[in-house]
């Protein structure tokens, strides 16, 4: 828990979110400024600022976030059409909230390479 962290406040229910999944290791909620018809953030309960701060002991947690994203994509019928999971690390890559989170985006086409 970091008292200045927006996502910690959401995790503590001090702030509202449209939660779509909760388990002992993470929650997932709708992004407030969606960039695709489906735009969900999968957020670990543990406050880790970014991928720069992870350690070997976090490997299972990182895998879990991807598995939850895949399950949500399945539930929303995105498995066939395709979807994207994105983890921005550092301001130069577009990270604006320094509590690690995985974006799940789907429901439209995506270009490669990303902008
Ligand atoms: P990033 O830029 O990768 O750090 O992603 C942060 C994401 O959090 C952005 O897509 C924002 O739209 C989203 N966001 C910011 N505040 C909230 C909030 N209160 N509830 C849900 N999503 C949020
Ligand atoms: Zn946090």
Tab-separated table of C-alpha atoms and ligand atoms in Angstrom:
chain	number	residue	atom	x	y	z
A	1	UNK	CA	0.000	0.000	0.000
A	2	UNK	CA	1.293	3.408	-0.968
A	3	UNK	CA	-0.862	6.228	0.410
A	4	UNK	CA	-0.283	8.488	-2.585
A	5	UNK	CA	-1.121	5.791	-5.132
A	6	UNK	CA	-4.400	5.997	-7.039
A	7	UNK	CA	-4.583	2.265	-7.695
A	8	UNK	CA	-3.867	1.447	-4.025
A	9	UNK	CA	-6.799	3.694	-3.151
A	10	UNK	CA	-9.009	1.787	-5.612
A	11	UNK	CA	-7.755	-1.515	-4.140
A	12	UNK	CA	-8.651	-0.254	-0.659
A	13	UNK	CA	-12.116	0.774	-1.868
A	14	UNK	CA	-11.373	4.403	-0.999
A	15	UNK	CA	-12.134	5.211	-4.634
A	16	UNK	CA	-14.735	3.744	-6.951
A	17	UNK	CA	-14.031	1.600	-9.954
A	18	UNK	CA	-16.054	-0.598	-12.288
A	19	UNK	CA	-14.584	-3.843	-11.050
A	20	UNK	CA	-14.900	-6.860	-13.356
A	21	UNK	CA	-12.707	-9.362	-11.493
A	22	UNK	CA	-11.270	-9.800	-8.006
A	23	UNK	CA	-9.127	-12.504	-6.475
A	24	UNK	CA	-6.529	-12.794	-3.732
A	25	UNK	CA	-3.701	-11.482	-5.905
A	26	UNK	CA	-5.270	-8.883	-8.207
A	27	UNK	CA	-8.297	-6.913	-9.247
A	28	UNK	CA	-9.422	-5.873	-12.723
A	29	UNK	CA	-11.532	-2.826	-13.531
A	30	UNK	CA	-12.656	-0.777	-16.515
A	31	UNK	CA	-10.244	1.943	-17.635
A	32	UNK	CA	-11.764	5.391	-17.020
A	33	UNK	CA	-10.581	6.617	-20.438
A	34	UNK	CA	-11.066	3.584	-22.701
A	35	UNK	CA	-8.923	3.320	-25.829
A	36	UNK	CA	-10.933	0.406	-27.265
A	37	UNK	CA	-14.450	-1.072	-26.778
A	38	UNK	CA	-12.889	-3.335	-24.138
A	39	UNK	CA	-10.236	-1.634	-22.015
A	40	UNK	CA	-9.620	-3.276	-18.666
A	41	UNK	CA	-6.748	-2.802	-16.223
A	42	UNK	CA	-5.480	-5.854	-14.341
A	43	UNK	CA	-3.800	-4.629	-11.152
A	44	UNK	CA	-1.872	-6.616	-8.531
A	45	UNK	CA	-2.874	-6.017	-4.898
A	46	UNK	CA	0.812	-5.639	-4.079
A	47	UNK	CA	2.144	-2.126	-4.746
A	48	UNK	CA	4.915	-2.566	-7.315
A	49	UNK	CA	5.724	0.712	-9.071
A	50	UNK	CA	6.666	-0.753	-12.445
A	51	UNK	CA	8.299	-3.668	-14.208
A	52	UNK	CA	11.623	-2.063	-13.239
A	53	UNK	CA	10.927	-3.003	-9.615
A	54	UNK	CA	9.978	-6.671	-10.031
A	55	UNK	CA	12.076	-9.516	-8.621
A	56	UNK	CA	12.293	-13.234	-9.384
A	57	UNK	CA	9.744	-13.890	-6.610
A	58	UNK	CA	7.152	-11.892	-8.604
A	59	UNK	CA	7.253	-14.259	-11.597
A	60	UNK	CA	4.084	-16.136	-10.593
A	61	UNK	CA	2.219	-12.880	-9.952
A	62	UNK	CA	3.159	-11.512	-13.385
A	63	UNK	CA	1.979	-14.740	-14.981
A	64	UNK	CA	-1.252	-14.558	-13.011
A	65	UNK	CA	-2.015	-11.079	-14.385
A	66	UNK	CA	-1.671	-12.416	-17.940
A	67	UNK	CA	-3.874	-15.434	-17.142
A	68	UNK	CA	-6.601	-13.176	-15.720
A	69	UNK	CA	-6.407	-10.989	-18.840
A	70	UNK	CA	-6.777	-14.095	-21.044
A	71	UNK	CA	-9.811	-15.265	-19.024
A	72	UNK	CA	-11.470	-11.848	-19.311
A	73	UNK	CA	-10.758	-11.794	-23.054
A	74	UNK	CA	-12.387	-15.229	-23.375
A	75	UNK	CA	-15.426	-14.100	-21.383
A	76	UNK	CA	-15.858	-11.085	-23.668
A	77	UNK	CA	-15.582	-13.158	-26.837
A	78	UNK	CA	-12.276	-11.618	-27.890
A	79	UNK	CA	-10.252	-14.818	-28.217
A	80	UNK	CA	-11.050	-15.266	-31.919
A	81	UNK	CA	-10.951	-11.641	-33.052
A	82	UNK	CA	-7.786	-10.913	-31.091
A	83	UNK	CA	-6.853	-8.610	-28.269
A	84	UNK	CA	-3.790	-6.938	-26.887
A	85	UNK	CA	-2.202	-6.937	-23.428
A	86	UNK	CA	0.096	-3.987	-22.769
A	87	UNK	CA	2.332	-3.157	-19.828
A	88	UNK	CA	3.802	0.341	-20.126
A	89	UNK	CA	7.049	0.824	-18.196
A	90	UNK	CA	8.357	4.335	-17.568
A	91	UNK	CA	7.090	7.716	-18.707
A	92	UNK	CA	8.786	7.366	-22.097
A	93	UNK	CA	6.627	4.312	-22.805
A	94	UNK	CA	3.429	6.018	-21.628
A	95	UNK	CA	3.244	4.880	-18.003
A	96	UNK	CA	1.297	7.506	-16.050
A	97	UNK	CA	0.331	5.529	-12.917
A	98	UNK	CA	3.233	4.029	-11.033
A	99	UNK	CA	1.448	0.961	-9.711
A	100	UNK	CA	2.113	-1.848	-12.151
A	101	UNK	CA	-0.902	-2.772	-14.289
A	102	UNK	CA	-1.680	-4.742	-17.405
A	103	UNK	CA	-3.974	-3.215	-20.023
A	104	UNK	CA	-6.386	-5.565	-21.811
A	105	UNK	CA	-7.591	-3.961	-25.037
A	106	UNK	CA	-9.967	-5.493	-27.552
A	107	UNK	CA	-12.989	-5.061	-29.782
A	108	UNK	CA	-11.231	-3.207	-32.578
A	109	UNK	CA	-8.243	-3.683	-34.880
A	110	UNK	CA	-4.725	-2.778	-33.740
A	111	UNK	CA	-1.737	-1.595	-35.701
A	112	UNK	CA	1.798	-2.814	-35.408
A	113	UNK	CA	4.181	-1.378	-34.350
A	114	UNK	CA	2.239	0.434	-31.617
A	115	UNK	CA	2.596	4.229	-31.492
B	1	LIG	P1	-0.620	3.903	-17.930
B	1	LIG	O1	-0.636	5.165	-18.745
B	1	LIG	O2	-0.093	2.699	-18.641
B	1	LIG	O3	0.062	4.126	-16.594
B	1	LIG	O4	-2.131	3.563	-17.646
B	1	LIG	C1	-2.893	4.219	-16.670
B	1	LIG	C2	-4.330	4.046	-17.050
B	1	LIG	O5	-5.118	4.294	-15.909
B	1	LIG	C3	-4.807	4.978	-18.147
B	1	LIG	O6	-5.280	4.216	-19.250
B	1	LIG	C4	-5.922	5.787	-17.463
B	1	LIG	O7	-7.005	6.068	-18.323
B	1	LIG	C5	-6.331	4.861	-16.334
B	1	LIG	N1	-6.927	5.496	-15.181
B	1	LIG	C6	-6.535	6.632	-14.552
B	1	LIG	N2	-7.316	6.886	-13.495
B	1	LIG	C7	-8.228	5.885	-13.436
B	1	LIG	C8	-9.323	5.581	-12.568
B	1	LIG	N3	-9.635	6.355	-11.514
B	1	LIG	N4	-10.047	4.466	-12.829
B	1	LIG	C9	-9.758	3.698	-13.883
B	1	LIG	N5	-8.737	3.915	-14.729
B	1	LIG	C10	-7.989	5.000	-14.516
B	2	LIG	ZN1	-0.198	1.366	-5.452
